[in-house]
mmCIF file of C-alpha atoms in Angstrom:
data_model
loop_
_atom_site.group_PDB
_atom_site.id
_atom_site.type_symbol
_atom_site.label_atom_id
_atom_site.label_comp_id
_atom_site.label_asym_id
_atom_site.label_seq_id
_atom_site.Cartn_x
_atom_site.Cartn_y
_atom_site.Cartn_z
ATOM 1 C CA MET P 1 -98.107 115.621 -23.008
ATOM 2 C CA VAL P 2 -96.154 112.415 -23.590
ATOM 3 C CA GLY P 3 -93.871 111.354 -20.761
ATOM 4 C CA TYR P 4 -94.337 114.545 -18.751
ATOM 5 C CA ASP P 5 -94.006 114.080 -14.988
ATOM 6 C CA PRO P 6 -96.150 116.661 -13.122
ATOM 7 C CA LYS P 7 -94.412 115.960 -9.803
ATOM 8 C CA ALA P 8 -90.853 116.270 -11.129
ATOM 9 C CA ASP P 9 -90.554 119.813 -9.753
ATOM 10 C CA GLY P 10 -91.764 118.868 -6.263
ATOM 11 C CA ARG P 11 -95.303 120.260 -6.520
ATOM 12 C CA ASN P 12 -98.033 118.389 -4.683
ATOM 13 C CA ASN P 13 -101.147 118.965 -6.783
ATOM 14 C CA SER P 14 -104.034 116.543 -6.389
ATOM 15 C CA LYS P 15 -105.094 114.269 -9.257
ATOM 16 C CA PHE P 16 -108.194 116.419 -9.747
ATOM 17 C CA GLN P 17 -106.092 119.599 -9.974
ATOM 18 C CA VAL P 18 -103.723 117.964 -12.462
ATOM 19 C CA ALA P 19 -106.688 116.838 -14.596
ATOM 20 C CA ALA P 20 -108.352 120.268 -14.373
ATOM 21 C CA ALA P 21 -105.098 122.044 -15.260
ATOM 22 C CA GLY P 22 -104.634 119.757 -18.262
ATOM 23 C CA SER P 23 -108.188 120.359 -19.500
ATOM 24 C CA MET P 24 -108.012 124.133 -19.022
ATOM 25 C CA SER P 25 -104.615 124.384 -20.692
ATOM 26 C CA GLY P 26 -106.066 122.472 -23.669
ATOM 27 C CA LEU P 27 -109.029 124.837 -23.953
ATOM 28 C CA VAL P 28 -106.907 127.988 -23.746
ATOM 29 C CA THR P 29 -104.313 126.611 -26.166
ATOM 30 C CA ARG P 30 -106.979 125.644 -28.720
ATOM 31 C CA ALA P 31 -108.414 129.179 -28.541
ATOM 32 C CA LEU P 32 -104.997 130.796 -29.041
ATOM 33 C CA ILE P 33 -103.886 128.637 -31.983
ATOM 34 C CA SER P 34 -107.246 128.722 -33.791
ATOM 35 C CA PRO P 35 -106.005 131.309 -36.364
ATOM 36 C CA LEU P 36 -103.297 128.900 -37.531
ATOM 37 C CA ASP P 37 -105.887 126.153 -37.823
ATOM 38 C CA ILE P 38 -108.066 128.393 -39.993
ATOM 39 C CA ILE P 39 -105.138 129.220 -42.293
ATOM 40 C CA LYS P 40 -104.123 125.563 -42.492
ATOM 41 C CA ILE P 41 -107.626 124.509 -43.583
ATOM 42 C CA ARG P 42 -107.885 127.352 -46.122
ATOM 43 C CA PHE P 43 -104.612 126.100 -47.640
ATOM 44 C CA GLN P 44 -105.805 122.488 -47.614
ATOM 45 C CA LEU P 45 -108.992 123.343 -49.492
ATOM 46 C CA GLN P 46 -107.360 125.550 -52.119
ATOM 47 C CA ILE P 47 -107.093 123.767 -55.477
ATOM 48 C CA GLU P 48 -104.772 126.429 -56.938
ATOM 49 C CA ARG P 49 -101.051 126.388 -56.128
ATOM 50 C CA LEU P 50 -99.930 128.124 -52.946
ATOM 51 C CA SER P 51 -97.738 130.476 -54.922
ATOM 52 C CA ARG P 52 -97.681 134.188 -55.656
ATOM 53 C CA ASN P 53 -96.836 133.209 -59.237
ATOM 54 C CA ASP P 54 -100.330 131.784 -59.679
ATOM 55 C CA PRO P 55 -102.656 134.792 -60.273
ATOM 56 C CA SER P 56 -105.739 132.694 -59.531
ATOM 57 C CA ALA P 57 -104.474 131.641 -56.079
ATOM 58 C CA LYS P 58 -106.330 133.356 -53.252
ATOM 59 C CA TYR P 59 -103.713 132.423 -50.659
ATOM 60 C CA HIS P 60 -99.990 131.819 -51.068
ATOM 61 C CA GLY P 61 -98.411 132.319 -47.637
ATOM 62 C CA ILE P 62 -99.184 132.508 -43.931
ATOM 63 C CA LEU P 63 -98.696 136.289 -43.579
ATOM 64 C CA GLN P 64 -100.516 137.051 -46.846
ATOM 65 C CA ALA P 65 -103.421 134.786 -45.839
ATOM 66 C CA THR P 66 -103.606 136.480 -42.442
ATOM 67 C CA ARG P 67 -103.858 139.948 -44.036
ATOM 68 C CA GLN P 68 -106.387 138.741 -46.632
ATOM 69 C CA ILE P 69 -108.693 137.136 -44.051
ATOM 70 C CA LEU P 70 -108.507 140.209 -41.809
ATOM 71 C CA GLN P 71 -109.375 142.550 -44.684
ATOM 72 C CA GLU P 72 -112.213 140.480 -46.108
ATOM 73 C CA GLU P 73 -113.777 138.846 -43.052
ATOM 74 C CA GLY P 74 -112.495 140.624 -39.957
ATOM 75 C CA PRO P 75 -110.712 139.199 -36.896
ATOM 76 C CA THR P 76 -113.622 136.930 -35.867
ATOM 77 C CA ALA P 77 -112.985 134.827 -38.994
ATOM 78 C CA PHE P 78 -109.980 133.312 -37.233
ATOM 79 C CA TRP P 79 -112.327 131.656 -34.745
ATOM 80 C CA LYS P 80 -114.852 130.273 -37.220
ATOM 81 C CA GLY P 81 -115.673 126.721 -36.197
ATOM 82 C CA HIS P 82 -113.996 127.235 -32.826
ATOM 83 C CA ILE P 83 -116.903 125.853 -30.792
ATOM 84 C CA PRO P 84 -117.201 122.582 -32.721
ATOM 85 C CA ALA P 85 -113.409 122.329 -32.635
ATOM 86 C CA GLN P 86 -113.486 122.544 -28.862
ATOM 87 C CA ILE P 87 -116.022 119.738 -28.648
ATOM 88 C CA LEU P 88 -114.236 117.798 -31.430
ATOM 89 C CA SER P 89 -116.984 118.040 -33.979
ATOM 90 C CA VAL P 90 -116.418 115.990 -37.137
ATOM 91 C CA GLY P 91 -117.780 118.779 -39.330
ATOM 92 C CA TYR P 92 -115.201 121.392 -38.306
ATOM 93 C CA GLY P 93 -113.962 121.994 -41.868
ATOM 94 C CA ALA P 94 -117.462 122.490 -43.270
ATOM 95 C CA VAL P 95 -118.589 124.758 -40.415
ATOM 96 C CA GLN P 96 -116.026 127.389 -41.415
ATOM 97 C CA VAL P 97 -117.916 128.350 -44.566
ATOM 98 C CA TYR P 98 -121.075 129.244 -42.629
ATOM 99 C CA LYS P 99 -121.976 132.166 -40.384
ATOM 100 C CA THR P 100 -122.815 130.165 -37.245
ATOM 101 C CA LEU P 101 -122.655 126.618 -35.904
ATOM 102 C CA ARG P 102 -126.470 126.384 -35.989
ATOM 103 C CA ASP P 103 -126.573 127.559 -39.611
ATOM 104 C CA ALA P 104 -123.979 124.943 -40.560
ATOM 105 C CA VAL P 105 -125.679 122.053 -38.762
ATOM 106 C CA VAL P 106 -129.174 122.840 -40.119
ATOM 107 C CA THR P 107 -127.975 123.356 -43.706
ATOM 108 C CA MET P 108 -125.771 120.266 -43.695
ATOM 109 C CA PHE P 109 -128.559 118.070 -42.276
ATOM 110 C CA ARG P 110 -131.210 119.379 -44.682
ATOM 111 C CA THR P 111 -129.114 119.036 -47.817
ATOM 112 C CA GLU P 112 -127.461 115.667 -47.263
ATOM 113 C CA GLY P 113 -128.926 114.022 -44.171
ATOM 114 C CA PRO P 114 -127.202 112.658 -41.043
ATOM 115 C CA LEU P 115 -124.398 110.881 -42.945
ATOM 116 C CA VAL P 116 -122.973 114.286 -43.889
ATOM 117 C CA PHE P 117 -121.528 114.562 -40.367
ATOM 118 C CA TYR P 118 -119.340 111.514 -41.042
ATOM 119 C CA LYS P 119 -117.709 112.730 -44.246
ATOM 120 C CA GLY P 120 -113.967 112.265 -44.064
ATOM 121 C CA LEU P 121 -114.299 109.543 -41.426
ATOM 122 C CA SER P 122 -112.407 106.922 -43.469
ATOM 123 C CA PRO P 123 -109.106 108.877 -43.755
ATOM 124 C CA THR P 124 -109.475 109.820 -40.086
ATOM 125 C CA LEU P 125 -109.723 106.184 -39.019
ATOM 126 C CA ILE P 126 -106.948 105.104 -41.387
ATOM 127 C CA ALA P 127 -104.608 107.791 -39.999
ATOM 128 C CA ILE P 128 -105.164 106.906 -36.325
ATOM 129 C CA PHE P 129 -103.020 103.772 -36.232
ATOM 130 C CA PRO P 130 -99.971 104.908 -38.232
ATOM 131 C CA TYR P 131 -100.026 108.286 -36.464
ATOM 132 C CA ALA P 132 -100.094 106.765 -32.988
ATOM 133 C CA GLY P 133 -97.572 104.071 -33.917
ATOM 134 C CA LEU P 134 -95.176 106.553 -35.504
ATOM 135 C CA GLN P 135 -95.510 108.968 -32.602
ATOM 136 C CA PHE P 136 -94.534 106.446 -29.948
ATOM 137 C CA SER P 137 -91.870 104.802 -32.123
ATOM 138 C CA CYS P 138 -90.257 108.156 -32.969
ATOM 139 C CA TYR P 139 -90.550 109.287 -29.351
ATOM 140 C CA SER P 140 -88.605 106.244 -28.142
ATOM 141 C CA SER P 141 -85.961 106.636 -30.861
ATOM 142 C CA LEU P 142 -85.538 110.353 -30.187
ATOM 143 C CA LYS P 143 -85.175 109.706 -26.457
ATOM 144 C CA ARG P 144 -82.385 107.206 -27.121
ATOM 145 C CA SER P 145 -80.684 109.676 -29.477
ATOM 146 C CA TYR P 146 -81.038 112.475 -26.915
ATOM 147 C CA GLU P 147 -79.424 110.366 -24.186
ATOM 148 C CA TRP P 148 -76.578 109.391 -26.520
ATOM 149 C CA LEU P 149 -75.885 112.943 -27.730
ATOM 150 C CA MET P 150 -76.478 114.923 -24.539
ATOM 151 C CA PRO P 151 -73.637 115.243 -21.992
ATOM 152 C CA ALA P 152 -74.222 113.800 -18.511
ATOM 153 C CA GLU P 153 -75.096 117.142 -16.866
ATOM 154 C CA GLY P 154 -77.751 117.815 -19.523
ATOM 155 C CA LYS P 155 -79.587 114.562 -18.804
ATOM 156 C CA LYS P 156 -80.866 115.731 -15.422
ATOM 157 C CA ASN P 157 -83.730 117.761 -16.869
ATOM 158 C CA GLU P 158 -86.237 115.035 -17.718
ATOM 159 C CA ASN P 159 -89.032 117.447 -18.632
ATOM 160 C CA LEU P 160 -86.871 119.208 -21.238
ATOM 161 C CA LYS P 161 -86.005 115.849 -22.788
ATOM 162 C CA ASN P 162 -89.661 114.824 -22.849
ATOM 163 C CA LEU P 163 -90.696 118.173 -24.353
ATOM 164 C CA LEU P 164 -88.100 118.083 -27.158
ATOM 165 C CA CYS P 165 -88.556 114.405 -27.994
ATOM 166 C CA GLY P 166 -92.349 114.635 -27.759
ATOM 167 C CA SER P 167 -92.413 117.660 -30.073
ATOM 168 C CA GLY P 168 -90.047 115.992 -32.544
ATOM 169 C CA ALA P 169 -92.117 112.806 -32.589
ATOM 170 C CA GLY P 170 -95.273 114.849 -33.155
ATOM 171 C CA VAL P 171 -93.730 116.741 -36.086
ATOM 172 C CA ILE P 172 -92.493 113.551 -37.800
ATOM 173 C CA SER P 173 -95.733 111.599 -37.393
ATOM 174 C CA LYS P 174 -97.823 114.632 -38.403
ATOM 175 C CA THR P 175 -95.794 115.118 -41.599
ATOM 176 C CA VAL P 176 -95.986 111.454 -42.633
ATOM 177 C CA THR P 177 -99.761 111.170 -42.126
ATOM 178 C CA TYR P 178 -100.578 114.722 -43.274
ATOM 179 C CA PRO P 179 -102.011 113.792 -46.724
ATOM 180 C CA LEU P 180 -104.799 111.866 -44.976
ATOM 181 C CA ASP P 181 -105.703 115.002 -43.023
ATOM 182 C CA LEU P 182 -105.891 116.973 -46.278
ATOM 183 C CA PHE P 183 -108.107 114.322 -47.905
ATOM 184 C CA LYS P 184 -110.358 114.369 -44.852
ATOM 185 C CA LYS P 185 -110.891 118.130 -45.116
ATOM 186 C CA ARG P 186 -111.592 117.932 -48.857
ATOM 187 C CA LEU P 187 -114.202 115.213 -48.282
ATOM 188 C CA GLN P 188 -115.819 117.084 -45.371
ATOM 189 C CA VAL P 189 -116.686 120.127 -47.473
ATOM 190 C CA GLY P 190 -118.061 118.069 -50.354
ATOM 191 C CA GLY P 191 -121.578 119.169 -51.302
ATOM 192 C CA PHE P 192 -120.989 122.781 -50.239
ATOM 193 C CA GLU P 193 -119.467 124.035 -53.470
ATOM 194 C CA HIS P 194 -121.735 127.109 -53.490
ATOM 195 C CA ALA P 195 -120.307 128.228 -50.155
ATOM 196 C CA ARG P 196 -116.739 127.628 -51.360
ATOM 197 C CA ALA P 197 -117.090 129.464 -54.711
ATOM 198 C CA ALA P 198 -115.675 132.738 -53.339
ATOM 199 C CA PHE P 199 -112.451 130.989 -52.320
ATOM 200 C CA GLY P 200 -111.493 129.670 -55.767
ATOM 201 C CA GLN P 201 -111.934 126.452 -57.717
ATOM 202 C CA VAL P 202 -114.001 123.633 -56.221
ATOM 203 C CA ARG P 203 -113.972 119.893 -56.832
ATOM 204 C CA SER P 204 -116.295 116.987 -56.088
ATOM 205 C CA TYR P 205 -114.929 113.662 -54.847
ATOM 206 C CA ARG P 206 -116.604 110.243 -54.810
ATOM 207 C CA GLY P 207 -114.546 108.978 -51.895
ATOM 208 C CA LEU P 208 -111.069 108.739 -50.405
ATOM 209 C CA LEU P 209 -109.387 107.022 -53.378
ATOM 210 C CA ASP P 210 -110.988 109.386 -55.889
ATOM 211 C CA CYS P 211 -109.916 112.372 -53.783
ATOM 212 C CA ALA P 212 -106.317 111.129 -53.567
ATOM 213 C CA LYS P 213 -106.257 110.425 -57.325
ATOM 214 C CA GLN P 214 -107.588 113.872 -58.275
ATOM 215 C CA VAL P 215 -105.229 115.717 -55.917
ATOM 216 C CA LEU P 216 -102.201 113.838 -57.261
ATOM 217 C CA GLN P 217 -103.223 114.340 -60.900
ATOM 218 C CA GLU P 218 -104.116 118.036 -60.664
ATOM 219 C CA GLU P 219 -101.873 119.331 -57.902
ATOM 220 C CA GLY P 220 -99.002 116.850 -57.784
ATOM 221 C CA ALA P 221 -97.429 115.188 -54.766
ATOM 222 C CA LEU P 222 -96.830 118.571 -53.108
ATOM 223 C CA GLY P 223 -100.579 119.191 -53.265
ATOM 224 C CA CYS P 224 -100.999 116.519 -50.597
ATOM 225 C CA PHE P 225 -99.009 118.708 -48.191
ATOM 226 C CA LYS P 226 -100.809 122.041 -48.645
ATOM 227 C CA GLY P 227 -101.104 123.705 -45.259
ATOM 228 C CA LEU P 228 -98.280 121.681 -43.703
ATOM 229 C CA SER P 229 -96.260 124.776 -42.693
ATOM 230 C CA PRO P 230 -99.022 126.383 -40.549
ATOM 231 C CA SER P 231 -99.860 122.903 -39.259
ATOM 232 C CA LEU P 232 -96.311 122.301 -37.992
ATOM 233 C CA LEU P 233 -96.074 125.862 -36.668
ATOM 234 C CA LYS P 234 -99.351 125.270 -34.828
ATOM 235 C CA ALA P 235 -98.027 121.991 -33.414
ATOM 236 C CA ALA P 236 -94.810 123.615 -32.152
ATOM 237 C CA ILE P 237 -96.599 126.599 -30.606
ATOM 238 C CA SER P 238 -99.366 124.481 -29.084
ATOM 239 C CA THR P 239 -96.807 122.247 -27.347
ATOM 240 C CA GLY P 240 -95.197 125.261 -25.709
ATOM 241 C CA PHE P 241 -98.565 126.780 -24.821
ATOM 242 C CA MET P 242 -99.800 123.494 -23.326
ATOM 243 C CA PHE P 243 -96.820 123.323 -20.975
ATOM 244 C CA PHE P 244 -96.995 127.027 -20.121
ATOM 245 C CA TRP P 245 -100.719 127.068 -19.276
ATOM 246 C CA TYR P 246 -100.542 123.698 -17.538
ATOM 247 C CA GLU P 247 -97.774 124.941 -15.239
ATOM 248 C CA LEU P 248 -99.620 128.217 -14.646
ATOM 249 C CA PHE P 249 -102.905 126.540 -13.678
ATOM 250 C CA CYS P 250 -101.117 124.018 -11.458
ATOM 251 C CA ASN P 251 -99.372 126.886 -9.638
ATOM 252 C CA ILE P 252 -102.679 128.785 -9.281
ATOM 253 C CA PHE P 253 -104.353 125.708 -7.767
ATOM 254 C CA LEU P 254 -101.386 125.239 -5.428
ATOM 255 C CA CYS P 255 -101.562 128.869 -4.260
ATOM 256 C CA MET P 256 -105.315 128.525 -3.681
ATOM 257 C CA LYS P 257 -104.702 125.363 -1.665
ATOM 258 C CA LYS P 258 -102.093 127.095 0.499
ATOM 259 C CA ALA P 259 -104.389 130.115 1.012
ATOM 260 C CA ASP P 260 -107.207 127.841 2.177
ATOM 261 C CA ARG P 261 -104.926 126.179 4.732
ATOM 262 C CA GLN P 262 -103.932 129.544 6.189
ATOM 263 C CA HIS P 263 -107.566 130.594 6.850
#
């Protein structure tokens, strides 16, 4: 949480409690926003247009996709790949087309060997630097704009400023680097066309440049941004959840600390 000051409200949590609260808030937030992540990835992998006017399109909107997944796969489908997501597994996108994490790992290793777990690594590495640079650059610019636009009495709440500017910077940097995230997901599921057949058309890519070329030729520039809406919605909600759960856990730890002192 960029620029957030945990002691701004006068609490006196220890460094360990602050770290624990941050970790726990991340775990809970990831679990709660997993459905949006699932929908985002389904959109990213769909070759057909995300439009109700395309009869071959399996998904065309967030609400429609939610109903479709519930009807066909049940509520647990929204947490497919949740465990590897929590431990930041590289193969998160591929895991979602298998029944269990073990099934995914064994099948992936047997069919393509250990290098399969590093598919999509190149766009991931390429995106790291512009994403981080844009995030901090936009954050600084938005803070300056906030201070210029906001009246003097509104400048007292530092945490609100940090929350708004941090969220805005995240949205801008996410949007600019989003095509690389889409290419990464397409590359990660390469070789598992049989598992993807039920979801619509499938494509094979020889690498990052070939993937980008095929997406642009077949799906147009907008194809590079499939799944952006649930991605930005997820980013906005996760920011709020992170702050909410962080504050809650910090307060719980503080109450426990006070209770221990009284005994």
